[in-house]
PDB file of C-alpha atoms in Angstrom:
ATOM      1  CA  MET A   1       0.190   0.029  -0.095  1.00  0.00           C
ATOM      2  CA  SER A   2       1.472   3.362  -0.962  1.00  0.00           C
ATOM      3  CA  LEU A   3       1.529   6.534   0.696  1.00  0.00           C
ATOM      4  CA  PRO A   4      -1.921   8.852  -0.066  1.00  0.00           C
ATOM      5  CA  ALA A   5       0.562  11.658  -0.658  1.00  0.00           C
ATOM      6  CA  ALA A   6       3.963  13.108  -0.645  1.00  0.00           C
ATOM      7  CA  GLU A   7       5.783  13.884   2.953  1.00  0.00           C
ATOM      8  CA  THR A   8       8.581  16.065   3.396  1.00  0.00           C
ATOM      9  CA  TYR A   9      10.843  15.796   6.263  1.00  0.00           C
ATOM     10  CA  ILE A  10      13.998  17.591   7.908  1.00  0.00           C
ATOM     11  CA  VAL A  11      16.182  14.603   8.721  1.00  0.00           C
ATOM     12  CA  SER A  12      19.146  17.069  10.218  1.00  0.00           C
ATOM     13  CA  GLY A  13      20.629  18.435   7.307  1.00  0.00           C
ATOM     14  CA  ASN A  14      18.714  16.389   4.663  1.00  0.00           C
ATOM     15  CA  LEU A  15      15.547  17.623   3.353  1.00  0.00           C
ATOM     16  CA  LEU A  16      13.924  14.584   2.688  1.00  0.00           C
ATOM     17  CA  VAL A  17      10.924  13.900   0.362  1.00  0.00           C
ATOM     18  CA  ALA A  18       8.788  10.678   0.691  1.00  0.00           C
ATOM     19  CA  ALA A  19       6.806  10.219  -2.750  1.00  0.00           C
ATOM     20  CA  PRO A  20       3.483   8.497  -3.127  1.00  0.00           C
ATOM     21  CA  SER A  21       5.015   5.343  -4.556  1.00  0.00           C
ATOM     22  CA  VAL A  22       6.995   4.403  -1.197  1.00  0.00           C
ATOM     23  CA  THR A  23       5.219   1.444  -0.246  1.00  0.00           C
ATOM     24  CA  ASN A  24       4.441   2.105   3.576  1.00  0.00           C
ATOM     25  CA  ALA A  25       4.973   4.448   6.448  1.00  0.00           C
ATOM     26  CA  THR A  26       7.567   1.678   7.897  1.00  0.00           C
ATOM     27  CA  VAL A  27       9.785   2.107   4.940  1.00  0.00           C
ATOM     28  CA  VAL A  28       9.604   6.039   5.857  1.00  0.00           C
ATOM     29  CA  GLN A  29      10.556   5.409   9.272  1.00  0.00           C
ATOM     30  CA  ASP A  30      13.417   3.209   8.407  1.00  0.00           C
ATOM     31  CA  VAL A  31      14.781   5.603   5.832  1.00  0.00           C
ATOM     32  CA  VAL A  32      14.691   8.660   8.061  1.00  0.00           C
ATOM     33  CA  ASN A  33      16.088   6.837  11.039  1.00  0.00           C
ATOM     34  CA  SER A  34      19.130   5.012   9.173  1.00  0.00           C
ATOM     35  CA  ASN A  35      19.741   8.125   7.754  1.00  0.00           C
ATOM     36  CA  LEU A  36      19.768  10.411  10.844  1.00  0.00           C
ATOM     37  CA  LEU A  37      22.028   7.619  12.357  1.00  0.00           C
ATOM     38  CA  CYS A  38      24.445   8.068   9.619  1.00  0.00           C
ATOM     39  CA  GLN A  39      24.756  12.001   9.289  1.00  0.00           C
ATOM     40  CA  LEU A  40      25.069  11.767  13.251  1.00  0.00           C
ATOM     41  CA  ALA A  41      27.774   9.141  12.850  1.00  0.00           C
ATOM     42  CA  ALA A  42      29.578  11.252  10.398  1.00  0.00           C
ATOM     43  CA  ASP A  43      29.385  14.445  12.281  1.00  0.00           C
ATOM     44  CA  LYS A  44      30.614  13.059  15.533  1.00  0.00           C
ATOM     45  CA  LYS A  45      33.632  11.362  13.596  1.00  0.00           C
ATOM     46  CA  LEU A  46      34.648  14.608  11.651  1.00  0.00           C
ATOM     47  CA  THR A  47      33.069  16.994  14.374  1.00  0.00           C
ATOM     48  CA  SER A  48      31.586  19.443  11.526  1.00  0.00           C
ATOM     49  CA  ARG A  49      30.373  18.575   8.094  1.00  0.00           C
ATOM     50  CA  PHE A  50      31.354  21.952   7.104  1.00  0.00           C
ATOM     51  CA  ILE A  51      35.204  21.587   7.259  1.00  0.00           C
ATOM     52  CA  ASP A  52      35.524  19.114   4.588  1.00  0.00           C
ATOM     53  CA  PRO A  53      32.019  18.383   3.012  1.00  0.00           C
ATOM     54  CA  ALA A  54      33.374  16.073   0.418  1.00  0.00           C
ATOM     55  CA  VAL A  55      34.860  13.967   3.264  1.00  0.00           C
ATOM     56  CA  TRP A  56      31.968  13.809   5.185  1.00  0.00           C
ATOM     57  CA  LEU A  57      29.770  13.001   2.551  1.00  0.00           C
ATOM     58  CA  ASP A  58      32.087   9.965   1.704  1.00  0.00           C
ATOM     59  CA  MET A  59      31.758   8.903   5.406  1.00  0.00           C
ATOM     60  CA  TYR A  60      27.886   9.178   5.253  1.00  0.00           C
ATOM     61  CA  ARG A  61      27.514   7.291   2.179  1.00  0.00           C
ATOM     62  CA  ASN A  62      29.793   4.584   3.248  1.00  0.00           C
ATOM     63  CA  SER A  63      27.864   4.360   6.740  1.00  0.00           C
ATOM     64  CA  LEU A  64      24.731   3.785   4.793  1.00  0.00           C
ATOM     65  CA  GLY A  65      26.212   0.956   2.964  1.00  0.00           C
ATOM     66  CA  LYS A  66      26.778  -0.456   6.282  1.00  0.00           C
ATOM     67  CA  VAL A  67      23.265  -0.700   7.465  1.00  0.00           C
ATOM     68  CA  PHE A  68      22.034  -2.257   4.335  1.00  0.00           C
ATOM     69  CA  TRP A  69      21.687   0.474   1.873  1.00  0.00           C
ATOM     70  CA  GLN A  70      22.771  -0.814  -1.621  1.00  0.00           C
ATOM     71  CA  ILE A  71      24.743   2.585  -3.084  1.00  0.00           C
ATOM     72  CA  THR A  72      24.568   3.013  -6.772  1.00  0.00           C
ATOM     73  CA  ASN A  73      25.458   5.665  -9.073  1.00  0.00           C
ATOM     74  CA  SER A  74      27.728   7.679  -7.048  1.00  0.00           C
ATOM     75  CA  ASN A  75      29.157  10.599  -8.971  1.00  0.00           C
ATOM     76  CA  THR A  76      30.426  14.122  -7.987  1.00  0.00           C
ATOM     77  CA  ILE A  77      31.222  16.942 -10.718  1.00  0.00           C
ATOM     78  CA  SER A  78      32.176  20.315 -10.323  1.00  0.00           C
ATOM     79  CA  TYR A  79      29.378  22.450 -11.653  1.00  0.00           C
ATOM     80  CA  PRO A  80      30.468  24.291 -14.983  1.00  0.00           C
ATOM     81  CA  VAL A  81      29.190  27.727 -14.723  1.00  0.00           C
ATOM     82  CA  PRO A  82      28.298  29.198 -17.780  1.00  0.00           C
ATOM     83  CA  PRO A  83      29.892  31.926 -19.514  1.00  0.00           C
ATOM     84  CA  LEU A  84      28.651  35.547 -18.654  1.00  0.00           C
ATOM     85  CA  ILE A  85      26.793  33.856 -15.941  1.00  0.00           C
ATOM     86  CA  ARG A  86      27.023  36.431 -12.927  1.00  0.00           C
ATOM     87  CA  SER A  87      25.205  34.410 -10.139  1.00  0.00           C
ATOM     88  CA  LEU A  88      23.892  31.173  -9.211  1.00  0.00           C
ATOM     89  CA  THR A  89      21.093  29.825  -7.194  1.00  0.00           C
ATOM     90  CA  LEU A  90      20.782  26.409  -5.780  1.00  0.00           C
ATOM     91  CA  MET A  91      17.416  25.661  -7.413  1.00  0.00           C
ATOM     92  CA  LYS A  92      19.020  26.436 -10.880  1.00  0.00           C
ATOM     93  CA  ILE A  93      22.036  24.019  -9.857  1.00  0.00           C
ATOM     94  CA  LEU A  94      19.506  21.307  -8.927  1.00  0.00           C
ATOM     95  CA  GLN A  95      17.473  21.849 -12.440  1.00  0.00           C
ATOM     96  CA  ALA A  96      20.694  21.727 -14.447  1.00  0.00           C
ATOM     97  CA  THR A  97      21.988  18.531 -12.678  1.00  0.00           C
ATOM     98  CA  PHE A  98      20.191  16.312 -10.217  1.00  0.00           C
ATOM     99  CA  PHE A  99      16.604  17.054 -11.709  1.00  0.00           C
ATOM    100  CA  LYS A 100      17.696  15.693 -14.660  1.00  0.00           C
ATOM    101  CA  THR A 101      18.366  12.292 -13.342  1.00  0.00           C
ATOM    102  CA  LEU A 102      14.536  12.040 -12.124  1.00  0.00           C
ATOM    103  CA  ASP A 103      11.323  11.331 -13.236  1.00  0.00           C
ATOM    104  CA  THR A 104       9.228  14.247 -13.919  1.00  0.00           C
ATOM    105  CA  ASN A 105       6.672  13.365 -10.964  1.00  0.00           C
ATOM    106  CA  LEU A 106       9.759  12.895  -8.667  1.00  0.00           C
ATOM    107  CA  VAL A 107      11.008  16.576  -9.597  1.00  0.00           C
ATOM    108  CA  ASP A 108       7.390  17.718  -8.871  1.00  0.00           C
ATOM    109  CA  CYS A 109       7.494  16.126  -5.291  1.00  0.00           C
ATOM    110  CA  ILE A 110      10.849  17.700  -4.639  1.00  0.00           C
ATOM    111  CA  GLU A 111       9.828  21.125  -5.866  1.00  0.00           C
ATOM    112  CA  GLU A 112       6.678  21.024  -3.720  1.00  0.00           C
ATOM    113  CA  GLY A 113       8.753  19.919  -0.460  1.00  0.00           C
ATOM    114  CA  ILE A 114      10.856  22.754  -1.029  1.00  0.00           C
ATOM    115  CA  GLY A 115       7.928  25.118  -1.410  1.00  0.00           C
ATOM    116  CA  LEU A 116       6.536  23.862   1.758  1.00  0.00           C
ATOM    117  CA  TRP A 117       9.972  24.498   3.351  1.00  0.00           C
ATOM    118  CA  LEU A 118      10.296  27.936   2.295  1.00  0.00           C
ATOM    119  CA  GLU A 119       6.702  28.868   3.684  1.00  0.00           C
ATOM    120  CA  LEU A 120       7.898  27.752   7.094  1.00  0.00           C
ATOM    121  CA  PRO A 121       8.721  30.709   9.548  1.00  0.00           C
ATOM    122  CA  GLU A 122      12.268  31.270  10.093  1.00  0.00           C
ATOM    123  CA  SER A 123      11.822  30.523  13.768  1.00  0.00           C
ATOM    124  CA  SER A 124      10.031  27.369  13.319  1.00  0.00           C
ATOM    125  CA  ALA A 125      11.730  24.123  14.315  1.00  0.00           C
ATOM    126  CA  PRO A 126      12.182  22.498  10.962  1.00  0.00           C
ATOM    127  CA  ALA A 127      13.675  25.781   9.484  1.00  0.00           C
ATOM    128  CA  LEU A 128      16.291  25.985  12.183  1.00  0.00           C
ATOM    129  CA  LEU A 129      17.233  22.614  12.167  1.00  0.00           C
ATOM    130  CA  TYR A 130      17.827  22.758   8.603  1.00  0.00           C
ATOM    131  CA  ASN A 131      19.519  25.657   8.406  1.00  0.00           C
ATOM    132  CA  SER A 132      21.921  24.918  11.159  1.00  0.00           C
ATOM    133  CA  LYS A 133      22.854  21.846   9.184  1.00  0.00           C
ATOM    134  CA  THR A 134      23.097  23.154   5.804  1.00  0.00           C
ATOM    135  CA  HIS A 135      25.169  26.466   6.153  1.00  0.00           C
ATOM    136  CA  VAL A 136      27.575  27.922   8.663  1.00  0.00           C
ATOM    137  CA  GLU A 137      29.850  31.412   8.608  1.00  0.00           C
ATOM    138  CA  PHE A 138      33.270  30.804   9.872  1.00  0.00           C
ATOM    139  CA  GLU A 139      35.717  33.799  10.651  1.00  0.00           C
ATOM    140  CA  MET A 140      38.615  34.096   8.043  1.00  0.00           C
ATOM    141  CA  ASP A 141      42.227  33.581   9.322  1.00  0.00           C
ATOM    142  CA  GLU A 142      43.170  37.140   7.562  1.00  0.00           C
ATOM    143  CA  LYS A 143      41.038  39.726   7.709  1.00  0.00           C
ATOM    144  CA  VAL A 144      42.042  42.301   4.823  1.00  0.00           C
ATOM    145  CA  PRO A 145      39.862  45.129   3.956  1.00  0.00           C
ATOM    146  CA  PRO A 146      37.417  45.505   1.976  1.00  0.00           C
ATOM    147  CA  VAL A 147      37.429  41.506   1.563  1.00  0.00           C
ATOM    148  CA  PRO A 148      34.309  40.268   4.434  1.00  0.00           C
ATOM    149  CA  SER A 149      35.688  38.860   7.807  1.00  0.00           C
ATOM    150  CA  THR A 150      33.770  35.540   7.379  1.00  0.00           C
ATOM    151  CA  ILE A 151      33.121  33.070   4.643  1.00  0.00           C
ATOM    152  CA  SER A 152      29.823  30.951   4.398  1.00  0.00           C
ATOM    153  CA  VAL A 153      30.296  27.178   3.925  1.00  0.00           C
ATOM    154  CA  ILE A 154      27.263  25.730   2.253  1.00  0.00           C
ATOM    155  CA  ASN A 155      26.421  21.779   2.520  1.00  0.00           C
ATOM    156  CA  LEU A 156      23.292  20.987   1.029  1.00  0.00           C
ATOM    157  CA  GLN A 157      21.353  17.682   1.072  1.00  0.00           C
ATOM    158  CA  LEU A 158      18.150  16.825  -0.826  1.00  0.00           C
ATOM    159  CA  SER A 159      16.748  13.334  -1.208  1.00  0.00           C
ATOM    160  CA  VAL A 160      13.714  11.685  -2.675  1.00  0.00           C
ATOM    161  CA  VAL A 161      12.567   8.198  -1.301  1.00  0.00           C
ATOM    162  CA  HIS A 162      10.490   6.490  -4.021  1.00  0.00           C
ATOM    163  CA  SER A 163       9.351   3.291  -5.802  1.00  0.00           C
ATOM    164  CA  GLY A 164       9.323   1.124  -2.262  1.00  0.00           C
ATOM    165  CA  SER A 165      12.603   1.985  -0.796  1.00  0.00           C
ATOM    166  CA  ARG A 166      14.575   3.522  -3.281  1.00  0.00           C
ATOM    167  CA  LEU A 167      16.463   6.743  -2.689  1.00  0.00           C
ATOM    168  CA  SER A 168      18.072   9.483  -4.875  1.00  0.00           C
ATOM    169  CA  VAL A 169      20.205  11.852  -3.032  1.00  0.00           C
ATOM    170  CA  CYS A 170      22.013  15.175  -3.932  1.00  0.00           C
ATOM    171  CA  SER A 171      24.606  17.295  -2.361  1.00  0.00           C
ATOM    172  CA  ILE A 172      25.485  20.681  -3.262  1.00  0.00           C
ATOM    173  CA  TYR A 173      28.771  22.351  -1.527  1.00  0.00           C
ATOM    174  CA  PHE A 174      30.823  25.335  -2.010  1.00  0.00           C
ATOM    175  CA  LYS A 175      32.362  28.351   0.139  1.00  0.00           C
ATOM    176  CA  THR A 176      31.286  32.133  -0.782  1.00  0.00           C
ATOM    177  CA  LEU A 177      31.910  35.508   0.631  1.00  0.00           C
ATOM    178  CA  GLU A 178      28.079  36.056   1.049  1.00  0.00           C
ATOM    179  CA  SER A 179      25.961  35.395   3.928  1.00  0.00           C
ATOM    180  CA  VAL A 180      23.239  33.086   3.518  1.00  0.00           C
ATOM    181  CA  GLU A 181      19.567  34.583   3.499  1.00  0.00           C
ATOM    182  CA  ALA A 182      16.309  33.058   4.256  1.00  0.00           C
ATOM    183  CA  ASP A 183      15.627  31.799   0.892  1.00  0.00           C
ATOM    184  CA  LEU A 184      18.274  29.403   0.430  1.00  0.00           C
ATOM    185  CA  PHE A 185      17.243  27.656  -2.624  1.00  0.00           C
ATOM    186  CA  ASN A 186      16.381  30.863  -4.670  1.00  0.00           C
ATOM    187  CA  GLN A 187      19.312  33.018  -3.194  1.00  0.00           C
ATOM    188  CA  LYS A 188      21.638  34.565  -5.921  1.00  0.00           C
ATOM    189  CA  PHE A 189      24.823  33.924  -5.165  1.00  0.00           C
ATOM    190  CA  ALA A 190      27.466  36.187  -6.836  1.00  0.00           C
ATOM    191  CA  VAL A 191      29.859  34.171  -8.930  1.00  0.00           C
ATOM    192  CA  LYS A 192      32.688  36.392  -8.287  1.00  0.00           C
ATOM    193  CA  ASP A 193      32.115  35.720  -4.323  1.00  0.00           C
ATOM    194  CA  ILE A 194      32.225  32.077  -4.807  1.00  0.00           C
ATOM    195  CA  LEU A 195      35.714  30.494  -3.313  1.00  0.00           C
ATOM    196  CA  GLY A 196      36.686  27.593  -5.454  1.00  0.00           C
ATOM    197  CA  ASN A 197      34.512  25.131  -7.136  1.00  0.00           C
ATOM    198  CA  VAL A 198      30.687  24.282  -6.522  1.00  0.00           C
ATOM    199  CA  SER A 199      30.595  20.532  -6.124  1.00  0.00           C
ATOM    200  CA  VAL A 200      27.479  18.623  -6.927  1.00  0.00           C
ATOM    201  CA  SER A 201      27.658  15.195  -5.632  1.00  0.00           C
ATOM    202  CA  SER A 202      24.797  12.679  -6.026  1.00  0.00           C
ATOM    203  CA  PHE A 203      24.110   8.576  -5.530  1.00  0.00           C
ATOM    204  CA  LYS A 204      21.184   6.411  -5.534  1.00  0.00           C
ATOM    205  CA  ALA A 205      20.567   3.649  -2.972  1.00  0.00           C
ATOM    206  CA  GLU A 206      18.033   0.769  -2.239  1.00  0.00           C
ATOM    207  CA  LEU A 207      17.243  -0.115   1.511  1.00  0.00           C
ATOM    208  CA  ILE A 208      17.250  -3.821   1.590  1.00  0.00           C
ATOM    209  CA  GLU A 209      14.453  -4.117   3.803  1.00  0.00           C
ATOM    210  CA  SER A 210      14.347  -8.011   4.489  1.00  0.00           C
ATOM    211  CA  ASN A 211      17.959  -7.613   6.223  1.00  0.00           C
ATOM    212  CA  TYR A 212      17.392  -3.796   7.919  1.00  0.00           C
ATOM    213  CA  SER A 213      14.481  -5.419   9.685  1.00  0.00           C
ATOM    214  CA  ALA A 214      17.056  -7.339  11.649  1.00  0.00           C
ATOM    215  CA  ILE A 215      18.615  -4.316  13.003  1.00  0.00           C
ATOM    216  CA  ARG A 216      15.768  -2.023  12.917  1.00  0.00           C
ATOM    217  CA  GLN A 217      15.115  -1.536  16.781  1.00  0.00           C
ATOM    218  CA  GLN A 218      18.811  -1.458  17.695  1.00  0.00           C
ATOM    219  CA  ILE A 219      19.063   1.673  15.454  1.00  0.00           C
ATOM    220  CA  ILE A 220      15.973   3.013  17.020  1.00  0.00           C
ATOM    221  CA  ASP A 221      17.653   2.393  20.540  1.00  0.00           C
ATOM    222  CA  LYS A 222      21.020   3.833  19.314  1.00  0.00           C
ATOM    223  CA  LEU A 223      19.432   6.974  18.265  1.00  0.00           C
ATOM    224  CA  GLY A 224      17.245   7.544  21.430  1.00  0.00           C
ATOM    225  CA  GLU A 225      14.272   9.400  22.146  1.00  0.00           C
ATOM    226  CA  THR A 226      15.757  12.854  22.173  1.00  0.00           C
ATOM    227  CA  ASN A 227      17.837  12.412  18.918  1.00  0.00           C
ATOM    228  CA  ILE A 228      14.513  11.433  16.883  1.00  0.00           C
ATOM    229  CA  ARG A 229      12.546  14.183  18.455  1.00  0.00           C
ATOM    230  CA  GLU A 230      15.010  16.860  17.932  1.00  0.00           C
ATOM    231  CA  ASN A 231      16.407  15.877  14.550  1.00  0.00           C
ATOM    232  CA  ILE A 232      13.428  14.029  12.422  1.00  0.00           C
ATOM    233  CA  MET A 233      10.724  16.662  11.778  1.00  0.00           C
ATOM    234  CA  LEU A 234       7.802  16.484   9.385  1.00  0.00           C
ATOM    235  CA  VAL A 235       7.123  19.576   7.647  1.00  0.00           C
ATOM    236  CA  PRO A 236       5.367  21.729   8.872  1.00  0.00           C
ATOM    237  CA  ALA A 237       6.655  21.469  12.278  1.00  0.00           C
ATOM    238  CA  THR A 238       5.394  18.333  13.361  1.00  0.00           C
ATOM    239  CA  LEU A 239       7.397  15.142  14.757  1.00  0.00           C
ATOM    240  CA  ALA A 240       7.716  12.516  12.503  1.00  0.00           C
ATOM    241  CA  PRO A 241       6.456  10.182  13.471  1.00  0.00           C
ATOM    242  CA  ALA A 242      14.264 -11.471  12.852  1.00  0.00           C
ATOM    243  CA  GLY A 243      15.960 -14.512  11.747  1.00  0.00           C
ATOM    244  CA  ILE A 244      18.475 -13.069   9.806  1.00  0.00           C
ATOM    245  CA  GLU A 245      22.264 -13.410  10.665  1.00  0.00           C
ATOM    246  CA  LEU A 246      24.296 -10.190  10.324  1.00  0.00           C
ATOM    247  CA  ASP A 247      27.450 -10.170   8.983  1.00  0.00           C
ATOM    248  CA  THR A 248      30.458  -9.245  11.090  1.00  0.00           C
ATOM    249  CA  GLY A 249      31.026  -5.694   9.545  1.00  0.00           C
ATOM    250  CA  THR A 250      27.163  -4.747   9.930  1.00  0.00           C
ATOM    251  CA  ARG A 251      27.573  -6.102  13.744  1.00  0.00           C
ATOM    252  CA  GLN A 252      30.988  -3.885  14.471  1.00  0.00           C
ATOM    253  CA  PHE A 253      29.476  -0.821  12.815  1.00  0.00           C
ATOM    254  CA  LEU A 254      26.100  -0.808  14.831  1.00  0.00           C
ATOM    255  CA  ASP A 255      28.150  -1.996  18.165  1.00  0.00           C
ATOM    256  CA  SER A 256      31.071   0.866  17.838  1.00  0.00           C
ATOM    257  CA  VAL A 257      29.428   4.089  15.979  1.00  0.00           C
ATOM    258  CA  ASP A 258      29.564   7.063  18.135  1.00  0.00           C
ATOM    259  CA  ILE A 259      26.756   9.725  17.471  1.00  0.00           C
TER     260      ILE A 259
END
């Protein structure tokens, strides 16, 4: 039985949309819980997801593979800025890259989810959570006027779960001299203020539910009620809601993971 309509979640720093083609609510819970566990594990290991977003993303993706996500089509590119273009938006980057890999109905679901998020008050819990895990400002080592004294690091994650338990993920990360505004997806970032490349990383994954069921409760227990309550939110501002022998790598990961 499929979901009656698309649902949008903030899972720490991941804006995750569950399309109607998802088979049931249990799958959605498994997706958000496992994604949160792996995000928190990467945060703990690396201290911050903003110091080196590429390394953080590798650790997050590899951790998913250890909890029965089958990862495919992993790819990272430097977004080619078109000639004479003076500014970029995250939405235009998504349209030129990630959205082209998805069916139209999934793009519609994602755009609807982004729209719901943008309608939230800035002070709402989901908005505060996603913003805090998507961008940060750092003090620059050398302050030379008129160069700004801070830089912004953006590490945006966007996902859609669909077709049962399949997941498509996109991350966009870069540094800029500009401060990040409320309308994150449509803010025009001046090309001249972007430091280095704009990286776009994507991958596809499928949750092996028959195996995941053996570790479902262990992941819930590892996360704990507080992590689930504070890091998984249904937009708008609502809480989201055996017999398999585990391989050694999975057991060791779940026993040792620190979040």
